[in-house]
Coordinates of C-alpha atoms in Angstrom, one line a residue:
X1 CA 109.7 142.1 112.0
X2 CA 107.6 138.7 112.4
X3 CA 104.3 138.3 112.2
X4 CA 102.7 136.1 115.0
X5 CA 102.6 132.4 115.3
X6 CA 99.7 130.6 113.7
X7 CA 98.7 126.8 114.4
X8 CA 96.8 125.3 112.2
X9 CA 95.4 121.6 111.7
X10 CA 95.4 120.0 108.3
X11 CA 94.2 116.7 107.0
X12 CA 96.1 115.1 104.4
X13 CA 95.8 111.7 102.9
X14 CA 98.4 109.4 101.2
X15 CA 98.9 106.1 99.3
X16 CA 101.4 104.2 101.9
X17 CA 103.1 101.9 100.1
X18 CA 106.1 103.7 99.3
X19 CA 106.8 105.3 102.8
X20 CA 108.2 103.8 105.9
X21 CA 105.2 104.9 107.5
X22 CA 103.5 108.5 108.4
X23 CA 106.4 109.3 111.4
X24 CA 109.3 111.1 110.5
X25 CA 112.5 109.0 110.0
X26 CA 116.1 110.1 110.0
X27 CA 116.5 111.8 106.6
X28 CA 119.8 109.2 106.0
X29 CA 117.2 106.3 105.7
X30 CA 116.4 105.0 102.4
X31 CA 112.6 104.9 102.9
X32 CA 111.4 107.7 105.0
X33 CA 107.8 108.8 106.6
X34 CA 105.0 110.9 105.3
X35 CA 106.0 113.2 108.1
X36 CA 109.6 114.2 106.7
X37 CA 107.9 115.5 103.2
X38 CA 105.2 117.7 105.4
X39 CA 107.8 119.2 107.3
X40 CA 109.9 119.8 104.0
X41 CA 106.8 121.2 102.3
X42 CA 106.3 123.3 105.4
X43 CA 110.0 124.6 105.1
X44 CA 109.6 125.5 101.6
X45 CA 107.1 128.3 102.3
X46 CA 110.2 129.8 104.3
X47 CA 108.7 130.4 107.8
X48 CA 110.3 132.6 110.6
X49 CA 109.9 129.1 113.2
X50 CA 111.6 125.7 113.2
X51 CA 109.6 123.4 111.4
X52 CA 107.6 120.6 113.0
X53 CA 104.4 118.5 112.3
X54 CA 102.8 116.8 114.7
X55 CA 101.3 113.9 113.7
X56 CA 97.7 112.8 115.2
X57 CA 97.2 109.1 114.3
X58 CA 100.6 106.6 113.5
X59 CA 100.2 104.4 110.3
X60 CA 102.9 102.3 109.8
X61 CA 104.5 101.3 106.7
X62 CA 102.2 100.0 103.5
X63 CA 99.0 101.0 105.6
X64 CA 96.7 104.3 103.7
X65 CA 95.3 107.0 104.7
X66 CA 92.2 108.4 103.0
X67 CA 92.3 111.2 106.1
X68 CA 94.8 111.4 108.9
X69 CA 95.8 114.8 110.4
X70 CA 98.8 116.8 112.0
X71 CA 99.1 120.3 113.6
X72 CA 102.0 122.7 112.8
X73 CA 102.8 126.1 113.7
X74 CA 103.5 128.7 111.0
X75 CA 105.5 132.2 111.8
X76 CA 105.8 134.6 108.4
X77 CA 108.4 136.9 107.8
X78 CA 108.6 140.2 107.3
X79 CA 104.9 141.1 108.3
X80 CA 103.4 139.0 106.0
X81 CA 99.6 138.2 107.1
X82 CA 99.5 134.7 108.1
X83 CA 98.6 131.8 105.3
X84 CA 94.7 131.9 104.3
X85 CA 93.5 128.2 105.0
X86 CA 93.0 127.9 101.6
X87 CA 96.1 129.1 100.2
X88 CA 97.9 127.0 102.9
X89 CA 96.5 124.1 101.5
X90 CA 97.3 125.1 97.7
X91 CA 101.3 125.6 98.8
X92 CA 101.4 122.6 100.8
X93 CA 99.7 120.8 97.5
X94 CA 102.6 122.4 94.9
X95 CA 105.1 121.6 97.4
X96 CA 104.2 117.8 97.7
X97 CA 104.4 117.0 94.1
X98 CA 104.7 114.3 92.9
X99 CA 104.6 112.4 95.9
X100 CA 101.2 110.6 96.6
X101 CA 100.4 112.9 99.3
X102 CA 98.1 115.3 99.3
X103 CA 96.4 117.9 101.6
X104 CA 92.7 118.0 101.9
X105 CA 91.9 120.7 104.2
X106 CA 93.6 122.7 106.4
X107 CA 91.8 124.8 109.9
X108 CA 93.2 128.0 112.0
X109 CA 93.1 126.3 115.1
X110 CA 93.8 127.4 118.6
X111 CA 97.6 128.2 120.1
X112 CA 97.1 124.8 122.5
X113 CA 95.2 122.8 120.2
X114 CA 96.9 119.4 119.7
X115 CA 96.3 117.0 116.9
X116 CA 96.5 113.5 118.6
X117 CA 95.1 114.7 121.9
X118 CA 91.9 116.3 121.5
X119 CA 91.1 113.7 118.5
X120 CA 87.4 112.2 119.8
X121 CA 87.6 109.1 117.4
X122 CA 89.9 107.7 114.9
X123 CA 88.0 105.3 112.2
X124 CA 90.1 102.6 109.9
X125 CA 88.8 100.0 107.6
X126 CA 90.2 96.9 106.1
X127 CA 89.8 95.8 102.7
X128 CA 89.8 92.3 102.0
X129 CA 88.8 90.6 98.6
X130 CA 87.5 86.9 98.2
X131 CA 87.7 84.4 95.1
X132 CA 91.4 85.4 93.7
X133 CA 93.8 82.4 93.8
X134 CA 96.5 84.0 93.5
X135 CA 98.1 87.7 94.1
X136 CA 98.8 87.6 90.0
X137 CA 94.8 87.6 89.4
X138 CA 94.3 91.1 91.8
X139 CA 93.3 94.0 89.8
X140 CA 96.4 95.8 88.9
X141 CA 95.3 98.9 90.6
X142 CA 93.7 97.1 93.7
X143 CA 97.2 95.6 94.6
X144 CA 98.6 97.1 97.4
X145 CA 95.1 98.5 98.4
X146 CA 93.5 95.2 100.2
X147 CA 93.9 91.7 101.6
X148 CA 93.6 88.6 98.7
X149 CA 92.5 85.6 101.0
X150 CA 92.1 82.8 99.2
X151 CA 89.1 81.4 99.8
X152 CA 85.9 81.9 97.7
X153 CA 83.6 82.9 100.2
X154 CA 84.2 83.5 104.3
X155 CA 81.5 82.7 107.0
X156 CA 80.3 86.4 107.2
X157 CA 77.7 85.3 109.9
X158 CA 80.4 84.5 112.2
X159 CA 82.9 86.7 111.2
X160 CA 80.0 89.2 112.3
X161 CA 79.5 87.6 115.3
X162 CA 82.9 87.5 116.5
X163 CA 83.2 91.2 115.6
X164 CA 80.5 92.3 118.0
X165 CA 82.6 90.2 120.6
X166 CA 85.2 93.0 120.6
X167 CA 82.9 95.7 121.0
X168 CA 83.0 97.7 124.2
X169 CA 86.0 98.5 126.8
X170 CA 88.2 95.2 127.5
X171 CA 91.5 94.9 127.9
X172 CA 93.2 94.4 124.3
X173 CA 96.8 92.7 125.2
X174 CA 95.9 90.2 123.4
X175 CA 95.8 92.1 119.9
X176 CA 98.6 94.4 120.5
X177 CA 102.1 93.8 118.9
X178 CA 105.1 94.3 121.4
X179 CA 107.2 97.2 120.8
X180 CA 109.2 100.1 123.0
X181 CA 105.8 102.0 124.1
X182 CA 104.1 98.9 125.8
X183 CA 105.3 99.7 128.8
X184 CA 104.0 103.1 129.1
X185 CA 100.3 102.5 127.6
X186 CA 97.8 101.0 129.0
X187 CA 96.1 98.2 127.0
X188 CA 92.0 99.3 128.2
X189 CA 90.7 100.6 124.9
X190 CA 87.0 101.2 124.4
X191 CA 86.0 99.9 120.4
X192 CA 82.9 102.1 119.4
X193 CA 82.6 100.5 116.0
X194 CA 83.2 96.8 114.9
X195 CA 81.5 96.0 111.1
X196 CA 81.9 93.7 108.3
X197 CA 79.8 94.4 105.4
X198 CA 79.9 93.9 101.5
X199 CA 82.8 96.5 99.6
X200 CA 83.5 98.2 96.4
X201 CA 85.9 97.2 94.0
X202 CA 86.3 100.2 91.4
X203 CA 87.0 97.2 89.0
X204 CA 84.7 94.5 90.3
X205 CA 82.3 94.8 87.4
X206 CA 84.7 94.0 85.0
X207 CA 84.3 90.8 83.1
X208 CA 87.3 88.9 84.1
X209 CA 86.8 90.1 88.1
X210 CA 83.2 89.2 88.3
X211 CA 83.8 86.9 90.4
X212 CA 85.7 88.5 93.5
X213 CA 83.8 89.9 96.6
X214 CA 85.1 92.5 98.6
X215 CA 84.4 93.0 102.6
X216 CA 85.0 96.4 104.4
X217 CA 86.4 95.8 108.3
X218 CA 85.2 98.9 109.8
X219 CA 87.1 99.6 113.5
X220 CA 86.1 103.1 115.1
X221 CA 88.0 103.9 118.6
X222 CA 89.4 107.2 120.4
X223 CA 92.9 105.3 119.8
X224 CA 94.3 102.1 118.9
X225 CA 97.3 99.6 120.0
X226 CA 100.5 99.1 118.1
X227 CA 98.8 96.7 115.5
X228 CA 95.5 96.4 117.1
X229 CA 93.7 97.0 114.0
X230 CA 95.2 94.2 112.1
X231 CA 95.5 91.4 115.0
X232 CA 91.5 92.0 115.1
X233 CA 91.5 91.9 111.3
X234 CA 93.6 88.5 111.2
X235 CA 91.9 87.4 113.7
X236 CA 87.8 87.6 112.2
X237 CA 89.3 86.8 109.1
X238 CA 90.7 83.5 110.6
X239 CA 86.7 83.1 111.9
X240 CA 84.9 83.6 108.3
X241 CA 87.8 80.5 106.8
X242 CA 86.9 78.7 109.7
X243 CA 90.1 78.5 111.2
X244 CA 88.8 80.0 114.5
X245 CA 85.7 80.2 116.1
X246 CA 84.1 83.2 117.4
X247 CA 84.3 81.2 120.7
X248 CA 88.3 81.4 120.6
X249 CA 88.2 85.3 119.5
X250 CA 86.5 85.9 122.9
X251 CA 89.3 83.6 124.5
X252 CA 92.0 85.6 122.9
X253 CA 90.5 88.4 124.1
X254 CA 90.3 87.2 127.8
X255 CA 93.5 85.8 127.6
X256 CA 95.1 89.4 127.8
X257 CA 98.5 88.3 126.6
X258 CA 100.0 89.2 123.1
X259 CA 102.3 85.8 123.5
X260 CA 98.9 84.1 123.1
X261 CA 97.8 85.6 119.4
X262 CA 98.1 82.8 116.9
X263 CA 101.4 83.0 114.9
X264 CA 100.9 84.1 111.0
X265 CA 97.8 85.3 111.8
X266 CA 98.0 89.4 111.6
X267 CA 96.4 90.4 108.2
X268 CA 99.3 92.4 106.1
X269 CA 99.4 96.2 106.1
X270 CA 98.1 96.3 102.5
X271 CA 94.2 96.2 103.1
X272 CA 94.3 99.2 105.7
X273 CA 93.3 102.5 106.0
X274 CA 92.7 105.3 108.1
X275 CA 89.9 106.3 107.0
X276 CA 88.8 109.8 109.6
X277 CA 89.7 111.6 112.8
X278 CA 86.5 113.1 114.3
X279 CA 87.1 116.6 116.2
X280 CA 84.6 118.7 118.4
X281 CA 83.3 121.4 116.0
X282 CA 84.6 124.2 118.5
X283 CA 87.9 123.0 118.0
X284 CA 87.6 123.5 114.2
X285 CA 86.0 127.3 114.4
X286 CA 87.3 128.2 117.6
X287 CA 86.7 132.1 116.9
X288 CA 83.2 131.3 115.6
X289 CA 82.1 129.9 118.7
X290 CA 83.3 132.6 120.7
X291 CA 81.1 135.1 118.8
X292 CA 77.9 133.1 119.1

């Protein structure tokens, strides 16, 4: 005797650099994806059901996660009452170790609910840090966690005004990389959020890293292009060294072609993360709604 089938959606959260990316890769691969250790962690509370996560938003490999999230369905065996949310997320936690992922909250969902479709907005950010020469002078524990441009300062008035050029719906060709899927997706996008303001360093205050700034890139959409988030990254960073104008941004963006995106200009994966995905409530308490 089973019990029934239960989806739930969790949120989980990750340091990147290690993985190939979030999306499961063939388990013969050096590197592999976030994915293949939440299935495996799944697995290992021995379910009735094939195993399968389903992923809502792709990161790819070196970019963070402060919250992504995934929907997976979870049989018991022998009668055994289906997983608590919070002792789901407990297992899931013992199973992970000592990988750097980590669940953060897990929801009883409904049997059709799907991750990456009913997500309303997904929100990343990009770190970048100003007046460090050199990779070498980085905080030891900021490397890997933002983007060391070398100037000392960047125009933040235009970088700000070439931002709120990309706000809206327009078509984003431009800022998309090329890959097997561009075929099949459209490149209309509508960008609810495009900021630049002053960041935290957790080691800024320090004596010997007074003199770095740090800038938060904040992009908030329903969904993103292959590499959307760091062409448009690249691309105002390019703006505050002066490299661009905020005038060219808006031809790039009119120029609809990803052939046209300068060369060497896409900010490295480092500096990125995704930082939310925003759900109706009634999705998330499906069973208290009905009862209201």
């Amino acid at each position: 005797m089973t019990s029934s089938k239960v989806r739930y959606l969790i949120f989980f959260q990750y340091f990147g650099t290690k993985y190939s990316g979030v999306m499961k890769t063939p388990t013969d691969q050096n590197i592999l994806g976030v994915q293949n250790y939440l299935e495996e962690a799944v697995r290992k509370l021995r379910p009735a059901n094939e195993v399968s996560v389903s992923v809502s938003s792709r990161t790819d490999s070196g970019v963070h996660a402060l919250c992504n999230s995934a929907h997976v369905d979870i049989q018991r065996k022998s009668g055994k009452p289906p997983f608590t949310e919070r002792l789901l997320v407990d297992a899931l936690n013992y199973h992970l170790k000592p990988e750097p992922i980590s669940i953060l909250k897990a929801y009883r969902v409904a049997d059709d609910f799907h991750a990456r479709y009913r997500a309303l907005s997904r929100t990343y950010f990009y770190r970048i840090i100003t007046g460090a020469r050199h990779y070498s002078q980085l905080p030891v524990f900021e490397r890997s966690l933002c983007w060391a441009v070398h100037e000392n300062h960047l125009n933040v008035t235009a970088l700000q005004e070439a931002a709120k050029l990309l706000l809206g719906t327009h078509d984003f060709s431009t800022f998309r990389s090329l890959n097997s899927e561009t075929p099949f997706k459209s490149p209309i996008k509508t960008l609810l959020q495009a900021e630049v303001c002053s960041g935290a360093g957790s080691f800024s205050q320090h004596p010997f890293h007074r003199h770095m700034q740090y800038w938060d890139l904040t992009f908030r959409s329903r969904s993103f292009l292959y590499k959307q988030v760091r062409r448009m990254t690249g691309a105002l960073v390019a703006v505050g060294q002066g490299r661009l104008s905020p005038s060219e941004v808006k031809d790039l963006l009119e120029a609809r072609n990803s052939l046209a995106y300068p060369q060497n200009m896409m900010a490295p994966p480092d500096g990125l993360f995704l930082q939310k995905v925003e759900y109706e409530e009634t999705d998330l308490f499906p069973e208290a709604m009905e009862t209201d």
